[in-house]
Tab-separated table of C-alpha atoms and ligand atoms in Angstrom:
chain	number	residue	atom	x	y	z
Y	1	UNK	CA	-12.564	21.932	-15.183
Y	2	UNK	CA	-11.269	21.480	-18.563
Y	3	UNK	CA	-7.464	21.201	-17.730
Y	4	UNK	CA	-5.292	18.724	-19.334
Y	5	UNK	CA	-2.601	16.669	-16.837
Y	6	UNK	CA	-0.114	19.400	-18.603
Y	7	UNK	CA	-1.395	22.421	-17.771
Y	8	UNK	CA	-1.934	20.989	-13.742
Y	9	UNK	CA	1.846	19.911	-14.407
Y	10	UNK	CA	2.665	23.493	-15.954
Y	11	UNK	CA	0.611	25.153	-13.150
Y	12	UNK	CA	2.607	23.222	-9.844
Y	13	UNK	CA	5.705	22.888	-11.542
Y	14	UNK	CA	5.600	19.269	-11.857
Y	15	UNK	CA	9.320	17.436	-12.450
Y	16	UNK	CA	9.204	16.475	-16.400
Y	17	UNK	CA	9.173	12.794	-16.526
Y	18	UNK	CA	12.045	12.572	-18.576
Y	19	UNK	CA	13.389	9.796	-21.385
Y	20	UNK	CA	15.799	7.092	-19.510
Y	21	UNK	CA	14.459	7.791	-16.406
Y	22	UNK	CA	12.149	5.471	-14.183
Y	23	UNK	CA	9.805	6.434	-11.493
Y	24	UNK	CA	8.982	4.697	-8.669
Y	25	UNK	CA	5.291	5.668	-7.839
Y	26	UNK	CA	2.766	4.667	-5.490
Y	27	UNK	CA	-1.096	4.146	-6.895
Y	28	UNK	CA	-2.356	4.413	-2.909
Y	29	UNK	CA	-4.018	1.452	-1.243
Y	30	UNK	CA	-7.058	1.157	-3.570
Y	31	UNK	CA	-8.824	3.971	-4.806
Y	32	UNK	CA	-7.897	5.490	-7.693
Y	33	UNK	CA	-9.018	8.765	-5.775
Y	34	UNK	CA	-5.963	8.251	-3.540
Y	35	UNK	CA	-3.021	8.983	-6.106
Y	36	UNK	CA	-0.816	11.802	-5.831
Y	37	UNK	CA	-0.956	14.458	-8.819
Y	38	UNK	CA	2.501	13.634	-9.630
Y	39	UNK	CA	1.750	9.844	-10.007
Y	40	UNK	CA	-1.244	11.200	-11.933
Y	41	UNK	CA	0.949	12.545	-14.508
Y	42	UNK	CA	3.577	10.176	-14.572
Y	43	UNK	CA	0.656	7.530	-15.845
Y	44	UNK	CA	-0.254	10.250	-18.770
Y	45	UNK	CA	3.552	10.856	-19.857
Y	46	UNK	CA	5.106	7.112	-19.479
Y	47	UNK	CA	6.612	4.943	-22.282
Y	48	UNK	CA	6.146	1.805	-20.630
Y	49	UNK	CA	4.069	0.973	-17.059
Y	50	UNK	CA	5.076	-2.152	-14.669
Y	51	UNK	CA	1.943	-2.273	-12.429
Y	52	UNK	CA	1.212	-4.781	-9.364
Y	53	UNK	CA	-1.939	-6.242	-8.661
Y	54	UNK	CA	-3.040	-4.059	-5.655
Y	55	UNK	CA	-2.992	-1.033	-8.563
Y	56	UNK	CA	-6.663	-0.253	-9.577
Y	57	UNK	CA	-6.539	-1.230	-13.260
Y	58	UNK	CA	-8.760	1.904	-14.111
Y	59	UNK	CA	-5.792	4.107	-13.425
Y	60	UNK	CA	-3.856	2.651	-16.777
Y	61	UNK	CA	-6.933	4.150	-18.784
Y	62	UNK	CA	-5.093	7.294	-17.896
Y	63	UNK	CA	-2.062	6.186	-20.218
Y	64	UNK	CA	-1.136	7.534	-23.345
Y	65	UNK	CA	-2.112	5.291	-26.206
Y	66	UNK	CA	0.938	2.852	-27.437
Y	67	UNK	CA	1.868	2.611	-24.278
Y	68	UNK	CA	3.476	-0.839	-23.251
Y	69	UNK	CA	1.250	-2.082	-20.057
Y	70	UNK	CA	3.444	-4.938	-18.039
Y	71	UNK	CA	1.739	-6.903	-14.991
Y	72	UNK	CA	4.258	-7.617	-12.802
Y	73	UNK	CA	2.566	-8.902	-9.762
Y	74	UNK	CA	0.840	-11.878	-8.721
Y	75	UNK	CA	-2.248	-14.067	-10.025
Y	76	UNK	CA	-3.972	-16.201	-7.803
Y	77	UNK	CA	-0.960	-15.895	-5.415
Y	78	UNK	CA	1.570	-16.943	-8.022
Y	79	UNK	CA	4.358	-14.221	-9.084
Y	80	UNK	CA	4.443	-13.700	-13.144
Y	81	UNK	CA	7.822	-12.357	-13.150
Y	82	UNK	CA	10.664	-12.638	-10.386
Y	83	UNK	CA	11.990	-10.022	-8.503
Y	84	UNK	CA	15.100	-9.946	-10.538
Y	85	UNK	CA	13.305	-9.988	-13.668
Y	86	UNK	CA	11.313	-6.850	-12.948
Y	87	UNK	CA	14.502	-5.167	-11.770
Y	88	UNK	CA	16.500	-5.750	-14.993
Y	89	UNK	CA	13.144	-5.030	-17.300
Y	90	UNK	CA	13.297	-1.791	-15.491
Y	91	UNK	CA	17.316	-0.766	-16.144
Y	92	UNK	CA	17.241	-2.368	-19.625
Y	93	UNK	CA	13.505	-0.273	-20.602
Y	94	UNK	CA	15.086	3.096	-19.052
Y	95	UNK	CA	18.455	2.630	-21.045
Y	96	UNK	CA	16.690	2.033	-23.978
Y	97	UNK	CA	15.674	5.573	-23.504
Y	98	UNK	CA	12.229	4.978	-22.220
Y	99	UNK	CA	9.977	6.746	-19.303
Y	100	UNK	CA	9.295	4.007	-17.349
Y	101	UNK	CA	6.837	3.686	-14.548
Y	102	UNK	CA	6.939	1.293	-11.859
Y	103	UNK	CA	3.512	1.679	-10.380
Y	104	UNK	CA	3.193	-0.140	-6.775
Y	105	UNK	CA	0.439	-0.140	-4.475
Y	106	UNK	CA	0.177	1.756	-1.829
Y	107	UNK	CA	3.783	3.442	-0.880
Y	108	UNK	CA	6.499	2.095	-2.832
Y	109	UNK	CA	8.920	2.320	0.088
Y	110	UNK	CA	6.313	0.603	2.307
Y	111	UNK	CA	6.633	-3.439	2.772
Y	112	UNK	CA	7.169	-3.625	-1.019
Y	113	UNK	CA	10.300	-4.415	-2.347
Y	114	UNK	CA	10.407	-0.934	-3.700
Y	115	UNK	CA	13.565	-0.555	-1.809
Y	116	UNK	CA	15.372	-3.126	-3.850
Y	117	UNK	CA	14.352	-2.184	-7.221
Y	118	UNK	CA	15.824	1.300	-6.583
Y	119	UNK	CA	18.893	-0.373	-5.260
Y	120	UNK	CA	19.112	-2.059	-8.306
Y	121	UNK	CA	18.706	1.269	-10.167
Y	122	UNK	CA	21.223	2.908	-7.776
Y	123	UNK	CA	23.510	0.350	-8.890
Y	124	UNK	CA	22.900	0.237	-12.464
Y	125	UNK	CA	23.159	4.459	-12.159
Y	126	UNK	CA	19.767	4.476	-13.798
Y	127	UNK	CA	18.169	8.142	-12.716
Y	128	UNK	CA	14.908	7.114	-10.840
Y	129	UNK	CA	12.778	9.304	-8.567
Y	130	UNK	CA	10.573	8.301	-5.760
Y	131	UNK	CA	7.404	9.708	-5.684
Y	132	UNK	CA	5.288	8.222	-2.751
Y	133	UNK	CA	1.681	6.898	-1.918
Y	134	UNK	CA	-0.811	6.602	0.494
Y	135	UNK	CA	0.108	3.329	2.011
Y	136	UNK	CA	-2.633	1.216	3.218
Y	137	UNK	CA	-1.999	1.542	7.148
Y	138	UNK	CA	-2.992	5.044	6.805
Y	139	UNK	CA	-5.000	4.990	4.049
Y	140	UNK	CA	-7.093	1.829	4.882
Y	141	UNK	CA	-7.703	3.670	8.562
Y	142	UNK	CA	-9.175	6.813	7.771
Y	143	UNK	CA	-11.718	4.936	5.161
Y	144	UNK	CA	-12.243	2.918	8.004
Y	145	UNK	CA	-12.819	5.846	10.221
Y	146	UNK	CA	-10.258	5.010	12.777
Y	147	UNK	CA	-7.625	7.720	13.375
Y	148	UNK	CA	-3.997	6.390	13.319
Y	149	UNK	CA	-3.560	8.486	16.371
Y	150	UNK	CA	-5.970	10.267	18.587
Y	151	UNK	CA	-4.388	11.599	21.835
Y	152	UNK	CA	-7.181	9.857	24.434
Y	153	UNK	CA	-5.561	6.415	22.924
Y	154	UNK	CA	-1.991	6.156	20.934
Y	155	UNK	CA	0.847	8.843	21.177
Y	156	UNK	CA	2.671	6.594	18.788
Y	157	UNK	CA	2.521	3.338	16.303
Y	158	UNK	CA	4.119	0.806	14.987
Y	159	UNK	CA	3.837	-0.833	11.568
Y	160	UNK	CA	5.052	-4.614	11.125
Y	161	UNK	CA	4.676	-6.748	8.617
Y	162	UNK	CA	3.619	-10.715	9.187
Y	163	UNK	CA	5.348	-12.109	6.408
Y	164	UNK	CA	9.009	-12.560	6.518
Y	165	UNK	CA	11.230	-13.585	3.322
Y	166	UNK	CA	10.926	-17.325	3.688
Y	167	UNK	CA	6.688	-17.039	4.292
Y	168	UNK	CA	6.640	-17.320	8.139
Y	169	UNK	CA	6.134	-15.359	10.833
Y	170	UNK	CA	9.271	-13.001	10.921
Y	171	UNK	CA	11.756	-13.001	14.150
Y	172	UNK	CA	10.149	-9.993	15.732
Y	173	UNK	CA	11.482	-9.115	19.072
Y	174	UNK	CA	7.442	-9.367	20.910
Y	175	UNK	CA	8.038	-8.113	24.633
Y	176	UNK	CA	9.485	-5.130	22.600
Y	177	UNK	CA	6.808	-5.514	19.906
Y	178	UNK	CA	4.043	-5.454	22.796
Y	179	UNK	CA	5.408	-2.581	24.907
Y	180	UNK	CA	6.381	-0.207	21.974
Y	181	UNK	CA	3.100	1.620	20.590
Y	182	UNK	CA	-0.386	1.142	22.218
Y	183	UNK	CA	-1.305	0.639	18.461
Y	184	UNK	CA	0.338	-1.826	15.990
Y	185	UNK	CA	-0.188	-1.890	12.221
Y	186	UNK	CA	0.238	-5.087	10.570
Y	187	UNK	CA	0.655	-5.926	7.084
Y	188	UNK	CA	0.471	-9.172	5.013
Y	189	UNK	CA	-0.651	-10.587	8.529
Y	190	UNK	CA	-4.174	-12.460	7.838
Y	191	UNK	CA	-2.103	-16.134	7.139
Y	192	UNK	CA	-0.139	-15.538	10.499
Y	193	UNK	CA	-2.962	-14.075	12.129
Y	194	UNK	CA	-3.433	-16.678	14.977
Y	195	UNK	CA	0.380	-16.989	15.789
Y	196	UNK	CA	0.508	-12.836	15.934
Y	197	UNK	CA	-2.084	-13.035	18.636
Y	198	UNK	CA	-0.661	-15.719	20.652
Y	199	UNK	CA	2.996	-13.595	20.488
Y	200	UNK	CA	1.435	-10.518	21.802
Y	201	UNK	CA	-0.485	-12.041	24.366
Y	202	UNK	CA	2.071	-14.006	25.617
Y	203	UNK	CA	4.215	-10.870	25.424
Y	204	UNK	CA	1.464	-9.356	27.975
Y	205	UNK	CA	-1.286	-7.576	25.889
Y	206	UNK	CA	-4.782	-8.297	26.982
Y	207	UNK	CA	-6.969	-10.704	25.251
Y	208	UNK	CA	-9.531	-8.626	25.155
Y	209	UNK	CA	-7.880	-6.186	23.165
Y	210	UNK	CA	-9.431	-4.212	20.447
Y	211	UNK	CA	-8.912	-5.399	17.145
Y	212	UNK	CA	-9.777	-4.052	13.374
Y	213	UNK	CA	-9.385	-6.319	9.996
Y	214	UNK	CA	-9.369	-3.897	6.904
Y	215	UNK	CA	-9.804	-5.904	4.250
Y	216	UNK	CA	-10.039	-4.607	0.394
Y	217	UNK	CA	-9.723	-0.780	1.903
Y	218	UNK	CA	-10.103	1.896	0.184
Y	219	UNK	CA	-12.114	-0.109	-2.584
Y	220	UNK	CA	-15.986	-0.731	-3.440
Y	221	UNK	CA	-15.781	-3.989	-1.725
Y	222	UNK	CA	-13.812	-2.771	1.730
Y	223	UNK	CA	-14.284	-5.008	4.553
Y	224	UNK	CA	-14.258	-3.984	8.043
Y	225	UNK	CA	-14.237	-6.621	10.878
Y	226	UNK	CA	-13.914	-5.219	14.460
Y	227	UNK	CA	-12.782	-8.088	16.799
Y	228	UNK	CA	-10.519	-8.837	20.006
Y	229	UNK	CA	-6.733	-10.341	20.088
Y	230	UNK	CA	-8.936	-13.653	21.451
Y	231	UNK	CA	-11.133	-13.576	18.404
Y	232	UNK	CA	-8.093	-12.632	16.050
Y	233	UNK	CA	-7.477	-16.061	14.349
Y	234	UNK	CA	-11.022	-17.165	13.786
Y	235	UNK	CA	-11.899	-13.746	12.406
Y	236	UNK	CA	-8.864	-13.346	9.978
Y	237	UNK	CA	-9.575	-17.013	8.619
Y	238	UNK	CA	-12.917	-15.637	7.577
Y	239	UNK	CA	-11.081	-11.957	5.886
Y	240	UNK	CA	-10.811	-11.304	2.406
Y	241	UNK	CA	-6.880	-12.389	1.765
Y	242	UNK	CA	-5.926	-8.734	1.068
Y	243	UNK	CA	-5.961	-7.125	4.631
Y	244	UNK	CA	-4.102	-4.847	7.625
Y	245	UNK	CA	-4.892	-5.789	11.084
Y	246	UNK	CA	-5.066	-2.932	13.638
Y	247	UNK	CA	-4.161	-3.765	17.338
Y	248	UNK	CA	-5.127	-1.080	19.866
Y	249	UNK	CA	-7.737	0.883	21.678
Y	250	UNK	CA	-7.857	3.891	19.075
Y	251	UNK	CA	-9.713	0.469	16.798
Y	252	UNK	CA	-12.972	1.404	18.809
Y	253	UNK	CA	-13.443	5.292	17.711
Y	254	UNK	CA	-14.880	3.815	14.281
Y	255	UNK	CA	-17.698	3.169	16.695
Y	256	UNK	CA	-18.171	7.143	16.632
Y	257	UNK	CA	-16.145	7.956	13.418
Y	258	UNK	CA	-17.419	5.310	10.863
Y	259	UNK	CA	-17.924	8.196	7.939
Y	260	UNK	CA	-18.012	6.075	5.364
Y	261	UNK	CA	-20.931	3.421	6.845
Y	262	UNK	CA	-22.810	6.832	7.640
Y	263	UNK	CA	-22.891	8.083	4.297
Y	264	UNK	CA	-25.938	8.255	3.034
Y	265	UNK	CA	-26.528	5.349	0.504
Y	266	UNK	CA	-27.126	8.091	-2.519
Y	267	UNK	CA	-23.665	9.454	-1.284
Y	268	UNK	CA	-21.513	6.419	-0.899
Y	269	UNK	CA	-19.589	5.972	-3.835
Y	270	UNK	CA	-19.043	1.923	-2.363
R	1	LIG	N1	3.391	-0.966	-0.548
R	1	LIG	C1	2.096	-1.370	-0.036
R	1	LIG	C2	2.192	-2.647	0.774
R	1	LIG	C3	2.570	-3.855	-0.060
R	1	LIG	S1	2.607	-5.330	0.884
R	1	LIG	C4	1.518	-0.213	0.793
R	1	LIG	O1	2.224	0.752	1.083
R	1	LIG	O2	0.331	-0.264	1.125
R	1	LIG	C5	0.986	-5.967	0.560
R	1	LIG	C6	0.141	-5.880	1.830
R	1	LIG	O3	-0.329	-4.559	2.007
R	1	LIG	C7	-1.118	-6.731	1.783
R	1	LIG	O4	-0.854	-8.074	2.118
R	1	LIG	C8	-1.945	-6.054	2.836
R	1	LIG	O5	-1.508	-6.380	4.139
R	1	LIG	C9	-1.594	-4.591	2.597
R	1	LIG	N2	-2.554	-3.939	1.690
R	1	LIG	C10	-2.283	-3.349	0.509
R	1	LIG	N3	-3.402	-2.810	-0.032
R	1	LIG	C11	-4.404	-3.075	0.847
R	1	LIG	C12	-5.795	-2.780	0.882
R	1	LIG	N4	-6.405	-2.099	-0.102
R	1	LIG	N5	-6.504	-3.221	1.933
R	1	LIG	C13	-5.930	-3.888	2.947
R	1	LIG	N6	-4.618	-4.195	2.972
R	1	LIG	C14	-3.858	-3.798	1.951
């Protein structure tokens, strides 16, 4: 297994990350495992990386030497650099004639301003690509061993987020909320975790509705809590801040499906 990132690039016919370009790329929800092969290379070929703080740091060891390595997410829950900052930094490194990598966690295009920086490309006609990720409500399931869908619980889902741009709990419309999708997928949720389960029960789901916290997925130090919409608040005050809450009944087939917990302990990477 001797191949370099080129030949696998030669080999599939990989898009050429080319100078003055910037790619958008998803790192997946935590480990480094999870990257697409296209991301892969992007890290090996790039002139300059802007990396959040969900990206697993060992991926950069991937990077050519010289490269320049920008953190441009938050410490300690404090943003480094400002949304506008980041934007420009991109336009002004790719004009310069730079390959420059915007490396997000999870799916760029998933609850992660990813949209607006390539707006701001768009706009500045900067050539970007997207190339996606494996965003943490799928991701953080299936290490989790609960199937996004199975068809004995959830024909459908829906994916919310519980932060809206001023902090609080955004408008969302909850009898509509409650009755769309037997299973709901919420990110950024853990701070708003108590008024989330009062909306939805008030909107008519059961209290004693199954409930998953998936905190850290995908990493060594994942953190799987299975509770109820009436336990919801007390358990997510106690979660790891970093976490997706799963409402619905497909929650309980990590009961059966818990692959990882079954590992072997000489097999579990974790
Ligand atoms: N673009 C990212 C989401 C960014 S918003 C994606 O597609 O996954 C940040 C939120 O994503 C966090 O507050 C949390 O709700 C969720 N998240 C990201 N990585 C996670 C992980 N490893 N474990 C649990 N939740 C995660």
């Amino acid at each position: 297994m001797d191949r370099t990132f080129a030949d696998i690039a030669a080999a599939l016919n990989l898009p050429e990350f080319q100078p003055g370009w910037v790619w958008l790329v998803g790192a997946g929800p935590g480990d480094p495992g999870l990257i697409t092969l296209l991301g892969l290379c992007a890290i090996a070929e790039a002139d300059f990386i802007l990396y959040d703080a969900l990206v697993d740091e060992s991926l950069l060891s991937l990077a050519k030497p010289g490269v320049g390595l920008i953190f441009a997410g938050k410490h300690a829950g404090v943003r480094t650099c400002r949304q506008e900052d980041i934007s420009r930094l991109l336009a002004d490194l790719a004009r310069e004639g730079h390959r420059v990598l915007r490396l997000k966690g999870g799916d760029p295009f998933v609850f992660g301003r990813g949209g607006e920086e390539a707006q701001e490309l768009a706009r500045g006609a900067i050539p970007f690509r997207v190339v996606p990720g494996i965003t943490a409500g799928i991701g953080g399931l299936a290490y989790a061993g609960i199937p996004l869908t199975h068809r004995d619980t959830n024909a459908s889902v829906t994916f919310l987020t519980g932060h809206g741009a001023d902090g609080q709990l955004p408008a969302h419309d909850w009898p509509a909320v409650a009755k769309a999708s037997p299973t709901l997928v919420f990110y950024m949720a853990r701070k708003q975790a108590a008024a989330i389960a009062d909306a939805l029960m008030v909107a008519g789901r059961a209290s004693h509705e199954p409930v998953a916290i998936l905190a850290n997925a995908t990493r060594a130090d994942q953190d799987v809590v299975l509770t109820d919409l009436a336990g919801l608040a007390e358990a997510a005050a106690k979660s790891p801040a970093i976490a997706i809450i799963v409402v619905g009944k497909n929650v309980l087939l990590r009961n059966e499906l818990d692959w990882l917990g079954r590992m072997a302990p000489a097999l579990n990477p974790f």
